[in-house]
Amino acid sequence: MASLQASALLLPSSSSSCRCSRKINAAIHVPKFPKAPFSVPKIPTTRKLIDELNNIRVDGFTNTIPVLKNINFTTTPFVDNNKAQNSTAFATTQLYALLEAVADRVEMHANIGKQRDNWNTLLLNSINMITLTAATMVGVAAIGGAGMPLLALKLSSTLLYSAATGLLLVMNKIQPSQLAEEQRNATRLFKQLRSEIETMLAFGATTEEDVKDVMERVLAHDRAYPLPLLGAMLEKFPAKFEPATWWPSHQLLRKKTKSHERKQREENGWSEELEVEMREIVEVVKRKDSKDYERLGNLVLKINKILAISGPVLTGIAAIGSACVGNVSWAAIVAVAAGALATSANAFQHGGQVGMVFEMYRNSGGFFRLLQETIEATLEEGDLEKRENGEMFEMKVALQLGRSLSQLRELARKSASYRLDGTATDEFASKLF
């Protein structure tokens, strides 16, 4: 029995060792597979592949992809969309360049306006002090001068009067107060243009037409308010009062509606009543505001011409009178009186800034002319879709005239009723100025 148990114990161990050896052999000895009798083809180069595809003439192959035969890759919507995006991006870049130029002009006109305002103050004070000093010297020479002191006083007063005459001629020619007002108006208009460009960029979808319009307006502003004095300065004493013009030609006033504007109605906010209202507003502006500013502008122009001539003439007479002191009895009286009158005329002309008032009237007349042309050009456009939205346009006109919408409509109603009666309303269109 013991031998049987021992053999029974030995048998499992031997069988387990055999299984382990088989597992080890199976894990170590990997059978070798036979080699496949084929070779991997070489991938042709891109150029060869294109040539092979072009040379293929197998029946039925070209019919499997019929769409590729008639595709024109140069006129696909994708390419057109890219072109539109590139055009918009380029127009936006141009507008940014124009925005920088306009911002620079705002700074330039503001600085030069301050400089020319200082010219007016400094020249006015200097000429008045020179004239009063010369008149005092003439009075002293007439009272007790004799010999060399009399000659010195006469010479000094004559030189001072002559210097005042020369300075007055230059000052009256350039009109520093009017120059300063021109630069102030130019600064305001360029700031307005800068805001409009920023609004265009904020809405996006800018076009070449927008760039052209802005460019024309910048150049029109430059022509209306030039910076240099020599060769480009505006005529300060024209033969007739003419309103300022700082906008492009009449055709450019036709503003088309942009894609971002909402069409509230099929008529784009316009109605027959609104058109009649706008025509009545134009009539009131022409009949009252424009005429009144034209009358005032011509009046101020005449006053400025008289004062511009009177000042140098009076100082010239005073210079001649001071040179004759001691020889003619009335010379001192003429020299002193002419010097006092010249000082008064100079103080009234340049201290009262008559040139600035004339430029203000000229700019106001230009504002009313621009308003008239804008309304007329808008009403002449037959296609309502190309007009600016009627309700928006009415609101802008009301704000430009300093009125509410109800006041604007009431003014148009009064104008229509007065015209039916054969009379004209005494009310001005603008309540701002």
Short mmCIF file of C-alpha atoms in Angstrom, two decimals:
data_model
loop_
_atom_site.label_atom_id
_atom_site.label_comp_id
_atom_site.label_asym_id
_atom_site.label_seq_id
_atom_site.Cartn_x
_atom_site.Cartn_y
_atom_site.Cartn_z
CA MET A 1 0.00 0.00 0.00
CA ALA A 2 2.77 2.39 0.82
CA SER A 3 4.33 1.76 -2.55
CA LEU A 4 1.04 2.41 -4.29
CA GLN A 5 0.54 5.69 -2.44
CA ALA A 6 4.06 6.74 -3.30
CA SER A 7 3.54 5.93 -6.94
CA ALA A 8 0.26 7.80 -6.82
CA LEU A 9 1.98 10.83 -5.40
CA LEU A 10 4.74 10.66 -7.98
CA LEU A 11 2.47 10.37 -11.00
CA PRO A 12 0.74 13.73 -10.68
CA SER A 13 4.03 15.49 -10.23
CA SER A 14 5.43 13.91 -13.35
CA SER A 15 2.34 14.77 -15.38
CA SER A 16 2.41 18.36 -14.16
CA SER A 17 6.06 18.67 -15.05
CA CYS A 18 5.29 17.38 -18.52
CA ARG A 19 2.56 19.98 -18.96
CA CYS A 20 4.88 22.75 -17.79
CA SER A 21 7.53 21.68 -20.20
CA ARG A 22 5.01 21.70 -23.02
CA LYS A 23 3.89 25.21 -22.07
CA ILE A 24 7.43 26.47 -21.97
CA ASN A 25 8.22 24.89 -25.30
CA ALA A 26 5.08 26.37 -26.80
CA ALA A 27 6.00 29.82 -25.52
CA ILE A 28 9.60 29.67 -26.66
CA HIS A 29 9.49 27.80 -29.96
CA VAL A 30 7.41 30.03 -32.34
CA PRO A 31 6.72 28.32 -35.64
CA LYS A 32 8.06 30.03 -38.76
CA PHE A 33 5.54 31.01 -41.40
CA PRO A 34 6.37 30.72 -45.06
CA LYS A 35 7.17 33.88 -47.02
CA ALA A 36 4.40 35.34 -49.15
CA PRO A 37 5.18 35.20 -52.86
CA PHE A 38 4.32 38.85 -53.67
CA SER A 39 6.05 42.24 -53.54
CA VAL A 40 4.71 45.69 -52.45
CA PRO A 41 4.39 48.03 -55.45
CA LYS A 42 6.21 51.33 -55.40
CA ILE A 43 4.02 54.41 -55.02
CA PRO A 44 4.49 56.65 -58.03
CA THR A 45 5.40 60.31 -57.60
CA THR A 46 2.77 63.01 -57.79
CA ARG A 47 3.81 64.11 -61.26
CA LYS A 48 3.73 60.54 -62.59
CA LEU A 49 0.35 59.96 -60.96
CA ILE A 50 -1.10 63.01 -62.66
CA ASP A 51 0.29 61.94 -66.02
CA GLU A 52 -1.10 58.44 -65.61
CA LEU A 53 -4.53 59.78 -64.71
CA ASN A 54 -4.49 62.06 -67.71
CA ASN A 55 -3.54 59.16 -70.00
CA ILE A 56 -6.28 56.84 -68.76
CA ARG A 57 -8.85 56.14 -71.48
CA VAL A 58 -10.65 53.14 -70.04
CA ASP A 59 -14.31 53.00 -71.05
CA GLY A 60 -16.66 53.66 -68.19
CA PHE A 61 -14.08 55.22 -65.88
CA THR A 62 -14.78 58.80 -66.86
CA ASN A 63 -18.48 58.23 -66.50
CA THR A 64 -18.09 57.26 -62.87
CA ILE A 65 -17.25 60.91 -61.95
CA PRO A 66 -19.22 63.02 -64.43
CA VAL A 67 -19.19 66.14 -62.25
CA LEU A 68 -15.43 66.65 -62.63
CA LYS A 69 -15.72 67.19 -66.34
CA ASN A 70 -17.49 70.56 -66.32
CA ILE A 71 -16.24 72.15 -63.09
CA ASN A 72 -14.86 75.68 -63.48
CA PHE A 73 -12.81 76.29 -60.39
CA THR A 74 -12.30 79.98 -61.16
CA THR A 75 -16.00 80.82 -60.88
CA THR A 76 -17.06 78.80 -57.87
CA PRO A 77 -19.03 80.57 -55.12
CA PHE A 78 -16.18 79.84 -52.73
CA VAL A 79 -13.73 81.84 -54.80
CA ASP A 80 -16.27 84.66 -55.28
CA ASN A 81 -16.84 84.75 -51.55
CA ASN A 82 -13.10 85.03 -50.99
CA LYS A 83 -12.92 87.89 -53.46
CA ALA A 84 -15.76 89.70 -51.70
CA GLN A 85 -14.09 89.20 -48.34
CA ASN A 86 -10.77 90.45 -49.68
CA SER A 87 -12.45 93.50 -51.19
CA THR A 88 -14.22 94.28 -47.92
CA ALA A 89 -11.01 93.79 -45.96
CA PHE A 90 -9.10 96.09 -48.30
CA ALA A 91 -11.84 98.75 -48.10
CA THR A 92 -11.74 98.50 -44.31
CA THR A 93 -7.97 98.96 -44.35
CA GLN A 94 -8.36 102.03 -46.55
CA LEU A 95 -10.97 103.47 -44.19
CA TYR A 96 -8.61 102.99 -41.26
CA ALA A 97 -5.93 104.88 -43.19
CA LEU A 98 -8.39 107.67 -43.91
CA LEU A 99 -9.40 107.69 -40.24
CA GLU A 100 -5.79 108.29 -39.24
CA ALA A 101 -5.48 111.12 -41.78
CA VAL A 102 -8.69 112.74 -40.55
CA ALA A 103 -7.57 112.48 -36.92
CA ASP A 104 -4.29 114.15 -37.87
CA ARG A 105 -6.18 116.96 -39.62
CA VAL A 106 -8.31 117.50 -36.52
CA GLU A 107 -5.16 118.02 -34.47
CA MET A 108 -3.55 120.26 -37.09
CA HIS A 109 -6.56 122.54 -37.49
CA ALA A 110 -7.05 122.79 -33.73
CA ASN A 111 -3.41 123.78 -33.15
CA ILE A 112 -3.29 126.27 -36.01
CA GLY A 113 -6.62 127.74 -34.91
CA LYS A 114 -5.17 128.48 -31.47
CA GLN A 115 -2.08 129.99 -33.07
CA ARG A 116 -4.10 132.32 -35.31
CA ASP A 117 -6.33 133.35 -32.44
CA ASN A 118 -3.15 134.33 -30.60
CA TRP A 119 -2.09 136.31 -33.67
CA ASN A 120 -5.28 138.34 -33.47
CA THR A 121 -4.82 139.14 -29.77
CA LEU A 122 -1.09 139.92 -29.97
CA LEU A 123 -1.30 142.03 -33.12
CA LEU A 124 -4.31 143.94 -31.83
CA ASN A 125 -2.61 144.81 -28.55
CA SER A 126 0.69 145.65 -30.24
CA ILE A 127 -0.83 147.95 -32.87
CA ASN A 128 -2.98 149.76 -30.32
CA MET A 129 -0.01 150.30 -27.99
CA ILE A 130 2.14 151.54 -30.88
CA THR A 131 -0.57 153.96 -32.05
CA LEU A 132 -1.28 155.32 -28.59
CA THR A 133 2.44 155.75 -27.87
CA ALA A 134 2.91 157.68 -31.13
CA ALA A 135 -0.08 159.92 -30.33
CA THR A 136 1.36 160.65 -26.88
CA MET A 137 4.71 161.61 -28.39
CA VAL A 138 3.01 163.98 -30.82
CA GLY A 139 1.12 165.63 -27.96
CA VAL A 140 4.31 166.07 -25.92
CA ALA A 141 6.14 167.48 -28.94
CA ALA A 142 3.35 169.99 -29.59
CA ILE A 143 3.28 171.18 -25.99
CA GLY A 144 6.89 171.98 -25.22
CA GLY A 145 9.22 170.46 -27.73
CA ALA A 146 11.96 172.52 -29.33
CA GLY A 147 15.22 171.85 -31.08
CA MET A 148 16.58 168.33 -30.88
CA PRO A 149 13.89 166.99 -28.49
CA LEU A 150 11.20 168.09 -30.93
CA LEU A 151 12.99 166.35 -33.81
CA ALA A 152 13.40 163.18 -31.77
CA LEU A 153 9.73 163.10 -30.79
CA LYS A 154 8.61 163.84 -34.35
CA LEU A 155 10.85 161.12 -35.79
CA SER A 156 9.81 158.54 -33.21
CA SER A 157 6.08 159.20 -33.61
CA THR A 158 6.38 159.15 -37.39
CA LEU A 159 8.20 155.80 -37.31
CA LEU A 160 5.66 154.35 -34.88
CA TYR A 161 2.73 155.47 -36.99
CA SER A 162 4.38 154.03 -40.10
CA ALA A 163 4.98 150.71 -38.33
CA ALA A 164 1.35 150.65 -37.19
CA THR A 165 0.24 151.30 -40.77
CA GLY A 166 2.31 148.40 -42.10
CA LEU A 167 1.10 146.02 -39.41
CA LEU A 168 -2.50 147.05 -40.00
CA LEU A 169 -2.18 146.39 -43.73
CA VAL A 170 -0.92 142.87 -43.04
CA MET A 171 -3.47 142.21 -40.31
CA ASN A 172 -6.40 143.45 -42.37
CA LYS A 173 -5.26 141.38 -45.31
CA ILE A 174 -5.11 138.05 -43.48
CA GLN A 175 -7.88 138.72 -40.92
CA PRO A 176 -6.57 136.53 -38.05
CA SER A 177 -9.95 136.33 -36.30
CA GLN A 178 -11.52 135.00 -39.50
CA LEU A 179 -8.65 132.54 -39.97
CA ALA A 180 -9.15 131.26 -36.42
CA GLU A 181 -12.88 130.78 -37.06
CA GLU A 182 -12.11 128.87 -40.26
CA GLN A 183 -9.89 126.48 -38.34
CA ARG A 184 -12.52 126.03 -35.64
CA ASN A 185 -15.11 125.15 -38.28
CA ALA A 186 -12.67 122.79 -39.99
CA THR A 187 -11.92 121.08 -36.67
CA ARG A 188 -15.63 120.57 -36.02
CA LEU A 189 -16.29 119.20 -39.51
CA PHE A 190 -13.32 116.84 -39.43
CA LYS A 191 -14.43 115.57 -36.02
CA GLN A 192 -17.87 114.93 -37.47
CA LEU A 193 -16.31 113.07 -40.40
CA ARG A 194 -14.17 111.02 -38.00
CA SER A 195 -17.27 109.96 -36.09
CA GLU A 196 -18.98 108.92 -39.32
CA ILE A 197 -15.96 106.82 -40.36
CA GLU A 198 -15.93 105.12 -36.97
CA THR A 199 -19.64 104.35 -37.38
CA MET A 200 -18.98 102.81 -40.81
CA LEU A 201 -16.23 100.62 -39.37
CA ALA A 202 -18.45 99.58 -36.48
CA PHE A 203 -21.23 98.42 -38.83
CA GLY A 204 -18.76 96.69 -41.15
CA ALA A 205 -19.39 95.60 -44.75
CA THR A 206 -17.54 98.62 -46.11
CA THR A 207 -17.21 99.04 -49.87
CA GLU A 208 -15.04 100.92 -52.32
CA GLU A 209 -17.89 103.40 -52.74
CA ASP A 210 -17.65 104.28 -49.04
CA VAL A 211 -13.91 104.82 -49.37
CA LYS A 212 -14.39 107.04 -52.42
CA ASP A 213 -17.09 109.07 -50.66
CA VAL A 214 -14.92 109.65 -47.59
CA MET A 215 -11.94 110.58 -49.75
CA GLU A 216 -14.00 113.14 -51.66
CA ARG A 217 -15.26 114.65 -48.42
CA VAL A 218 -11.76 114.95 -46.98
CA LEU A 219 -10.54 116.76 -50.08
CA ALA A 220 -13.62 119.00 -50.09
CA HIS A 221 -12.90 119.98 -46.48
CA ASP A 222 -9.31 120.75 -47.40
CA ARG A 223 -10.44 123.03 -50.24
CA ALA A 224 -13.01 124.81 -48.07
CA TYR A 225 -10.64 125.41 -45.15
CA PRO A 226 -7.03 125.48 -46.37
CA LEU A 227 -4.16 125.50 -43.89
CA PRO A 228 -1.49 127.56 -45.72
CA LEU A 229 -1.70 131.34 -46.07
CA LEU A 230 0.35 131.97 -49.21
CA GLY A 231 -1.33 130.93 -52.42
CA ALA A 232 -4.23 129.02 -50.85
CA MET A 233 -5.81 131.48 -48.40
CA LEU A 234 -9.48 132.24 -48.95
CA GLU A 235 -10.42 135.67 -50.23
CA LYS A 236 -11.25 137.75 -47.16
CA PHE A 237 -13.03 140.54 -49.05
CA PRO A 238 -15.02 138.93 -51.89
CA ALA A 239 -17.20 141.04 -54.15
CA LYS A 240 -20.33 139.28 -52.87
CA PHE A 241 -21.24 137.12 -49.90
CA GLU A 242 -21.08 133.44 -50.80
CA PRO A 243 -21.86 130.60 -48.35
CA ALA A 244 -19.06 128.19 -47.52
CA THR A 245 -19.02 124.86 -49.39
CA TRP A 246 -17.31 121.96 -47.65
CA TRP A 247 -19.08 118.98 -49.28
CA PRO A 248 -18.52 117.18 -52.60
CA SER A 249 -20.63 117.56 -55.72
CA HIS A 250 -24.40 117.27 -55.78
CA GLN A 251 -24.36 113.66 -56.98
CA LEU A 252 -22.48 112.42 -53.93
CA LEU A 253 -25.27 113.58 -51.66
CA ARG A 254 -27.46 110.70 -52.74
CA LYS A 255 -26.92 108.32 -49.86
CA LYS A 256 -28.05 104.79 -50.53
CA THR A 257 -29.40 102.67 -47.76
CA LYS A 258 -26.85 100.28 -46.31
CA SER A 259 -27.44 96.62 -45.73
CA HIS A 260 -27.54 97.14 -41.97
CA GLU A 261 -30.48 99.56 -42.15
CA ARG A 262 -33.86 98.06 -41.39
CA LYS A 263 -36.74 98.55 -43.79
CA GLN A 264 -39.74 99.08 -41.56
CA ARG A 265 -42.13 99.28 -44.51
CA GLU A 266 -42.01 98.59 -48.22
CA GLU A 267 -41.86 102.36 -48.80
CA ASN A 268 -38.69 102.56 -46.67
CA GLY A 269 -40.35 104.93 -44.23
CA TRP A 270 -41.47 107.39 -46.91
CA SER A 271 -44.97 108.62 -47.61
CA GLU A 272 -46.56 111.37 -49.68
CA GLU A 273 -47.17 113.45 -46.54
CA LEU A 274 -43.50 113.22 -45.55
CA GLU A 275 -42.35 114.33 -49.01
CA VAL A 276 -44.70 117.33 -48.89
CA GLU A 277 -43.38 118.15 -45.42
CA MET A 278 -39.75 118.07 -46.60
CA ARG A 279 -40.56 120.33 -49.57
CA GLU A 280 -42.19 122.87 -47.26
CA ILE A 281 -39.14 122.81 -44.97
CA VAL A 282 -36.92 123.56 -47.97
CA GLU A 283 -39.13 126.51 -48.91
CA VAL A 284 -38.96 127.95 -45.40
CA VAL A 285 -35.17 127.55 -45.28
CA LYS A 286 -34.76 129.27 -48.65
CA ARG A 287 -37.23 132.07 -47.95
CA LYS A 288 -36.23 132.92 -44.38
CA ASP A 289 -32.98 131.45 -43.06
CA SER A 290 -30.80 131.55 -46.16
CA LYS A 291 -32.00 135.01 -47.16
CA ASP A 292 -31.48 136.43 -43.68
CA TYR A 293 -27.93 135.10 -43.41
CA GLU A 294 -27.15 136.35 -46.89
CA ARG A 295 -28.34 139.83 -45.90
CA LEU A 296 -26.35 139.81 -42.66
CA GLY A 297 -23.28 138.42 -44.42
CA ASN A 298 -23.29 141.21 -47.00
CA LEU A 299 -23.75 143.82 -44.25
CA VAL A 300 -20.84 142.51 -42.18
CA LEU A 301 -18.70 142.26 -45.32
CA LYS A 302 -19.27 145.96 -46.08
CA ILE A 303 -18.48 146.97 -42.50
CA ASN A 304 -15.30 144.89 -42.53
CA LYS A 305 -14.18 146.46 -45.80
CA ILE A 306 -14.74 149.99 -44.47
CA LEU A 307 -12.84 149.27 -41.26
CA ALA A 308 -10.02 147.51 -43.10
CA ILE A 309 -9.49 150.60 -45.24
CA SER A 310 -10.05 153.16 -42.47
CA GLY A 311 -7.40 151.85 -40.06
CA PRO A 312 -4.32 152.09 -42.32
CA VAL A 313 -5.55 155.37 -43.86
CA LEU A 314 -5.92 156.99 -40.45
CA THR A 315 -2.51 155.82 -39.21
CA GLY A 316 -0.98 157.02 -42.49
CA ILE A 317 -2.55 160.48 -42.02
CA ALA A 318 -1.31 160.50 -38.43
CA ALA A 319 2.22 159.67 -39.62
CA ILE A 320 2.15 162.61 -42.05
CA GLY A 321 0.75 164.94 -39.39
CA SER A 322 3.39 163.92 -36.85
CA ALA A 323 6.11 164.67 -39.39
CA CYS A 324 4.71 168.22 -39.79
CA VAL A 325 4.51 169.04 -36.09
CA GLY A 326 6.25 172.35 -35.44
CA ASN A 327 5.86 173.50 -39.02
CA VAL A 328 2.08 173.58 -39.36
CA SER A 329 -0.22 174.63 -36.56
CA TRP A 330 -2.87 171.98 -37.10
CA ALA A 331 -0.42 169.09 -37.67
CA ALA A 332 -0.40 167.97 -34.03
CA ILE A 333 -4.20 167.97 -33.86
CA VAL A 334 -4.45 165.90 -37.03
CA ALA A 335 -1.81 163.43 -35.83
CA VAL A 336 -3.36 162.93 -32.40
CA ALA A 337 -6.97 162.75 -33.65
CA ALA A 338 -6.12 160.38 -36.51
CA GLY A 339 -4.18 158.13 -34.13
CA ALA A 340 -7.11 157.98 -31.70
CA LEU A 341 -9.57 157.21 -34.49
CA ALA A 342 -7.27 154.52 -35.89
CA THR A 343 -7.05 152.89 -32.47
CA SER A 344 -10.84 152.91 -32.15
CA ALA A 345 -11.36 151.46 -35.64
CA ASN A 346 -8.74 148.78 -35.04
CA ALA A 347 -10.22 147.85 -31.67
CA PHE A 348 -13.71 147.61 -33.15
CA GLN A 349 -12.62 145.57 -36.17
CA HIS A 350 -10.22 143.10 -34.58
CA GLY A 351 -11.31 143.35 -30.96
CA GLY A 352 -14.91 142.81 -32.06
CA GLN A 353 -13.67 140.13 -34.48
CA VAL A 354 -15.74 141.32 -37.42
CA GLY A 355 -13.91 138.87 -39.67
CA MET A 356 -14.92 136.03 -37.38
CA VAL A 357 -18.56 137.16 -37.52
CA PHE A 358 -18.41 137.21 -41.33
CA GLU A 359 -16.99 133.68 -41.38
CA MET A 360 -19.68 132.55 -38.95
CA TYR A 361 -22.39 133.86 -41.28
CA ARG A 362 -20.63 132.28 -44.25
CA ASN A 363 -20.53 128.92 -42.48
CA SER A 364 -24.18 129.21 -41.40
CA GLY A 365 -25.19 129.99 -44.98
CA GLY A 366 -23.29 126.91 -46.11
CA PHE A 367 -25.10 124.81 -43.53
CA PHE A 368 -28.52 125.85 -44.86
CA ARG A 369 -27.42 125.32 -48.46
CA LEU A 370 -26.19 121.82 -47.60
CA LEU A 371 -29.52 121.08 -45.90
CA GLN A 372 -31.44 122.24 -48.97
CA GLU A 373 -29.32 120.22 -51.39
CA THR A 374 -29.53 117.12 -49.22
CA ILE A 375 -33.34 117.22 -49.02
CA GLU A 376 -33.70 118.03 -52.73
CA ALA A 377 -31.31 115.27 -53.78
CA THR A 378 -33.15 112.77 -51.58
CA LEU A 379 -36.54 113.71 -52.98
CA GLU A 380 -35.23 113.55 -56.55
CA GLU A 381 -34.30 109.89 -56.07
CA GLY A 382 -37.23 107.98 -57.53
CA ASP A 383 -36.26 104.56 -56.15
CA LEU A 384 -37.42 104.58 -52.53
CA GLU A 385 -35.11 101.69 -51.66
CA LYS A 386 -32.09 103.83 -52.51
CA ARG A 387 -33.17 106.63 -50.20
CA GLU A 388 -32.28 106.89 -46.57
CA ASN A 389 -35.07 105.67 -44.32
CA GLY A 390 -37.77 108.36 -44.26
CA GLU A 391 -38.37 108.37 -40.51
CA MET A 392 -34.64 108.49 -39.83
CA PHE A 393 -34.23 111.29 -42.37
CA GLU A 394 -37.02 113.32 -40.79
CA MET A 395 -35.46 112.93 -37.35
CA LYS A 396 -32.07 114.11 -38.63
CA VAL A 397 -33.58 117.19 -40.28
CA ALA A 398 -35.46 118.04 -37.09
CA LEU A 399 -32.32 117.74 -34.98
CA GLN A 400 -30.29 119.86 -37.41
CA LEU A 401 -32.90 122.62 -37.12
CA GLY A 402 -33.15 122.32 -33.33
CA ARG A 403 -36.76 121.15 -33.40
CA SER A 404 -38.76 118.15 -32.30
CA LEU A 405 -40.67 116.05 -34.82
CA SER A 406 -43.96 117.65 -33.83
CA GLN A 407 -42.49 121.16 -34.17
CA LEU A 408 -41.07 120.29 -37.59
CA ARG A 409 -44.44 119.04 -38.81
CA GLU A 410 -46.17 122.10 -37.39
CA LEU A 411 -43.72 124.37 -39.24
CA ALA A 412 -44.43 122.56 -42.51
CA ARG A 413 -48.20 122.83 -41.91
CA LYS A 414 -47.94 126.57 -41.23
CA SER A 415 -45.82 127.11 -44.32
CA ALA A 416 -48.33 125.26 -46.50
CA SER A 417 -51.28 127.23 -45.11
CA TYR A 418 -49.48 130.55 -45.52
CA ARG A 419 -48.57 129.73 -49.11
CA LEU A 420 -52.22 128.93 -49.88
CA ASP A 421 -53.18 132.34 -48.49
CA GLY A 422 -50.53 134.05 -50.61
CA THR A 423 -48.44 135.18 -47.62
CA ALA A 424 -45.18 134.00 -46.08
CA THR A 425 -44.64 132.83 -42.53
CA ASP A 426 -42.39 134.95 -40.33
CA GLU A 427 -41.01 131.92 -38.48
CA PHE A 428 -37.48 130.78 -39.20
CA ALA A 429 -36.79 127.10 -39.78
CA SER A 430 -33.77 126.90 -37.48
CA LYS A 431 -33.94 127.38 -33.74
CA LEU A 432 -30.25 126.73 -33.20
CA PHE A 433 -28.78 129.87 -34.81
#
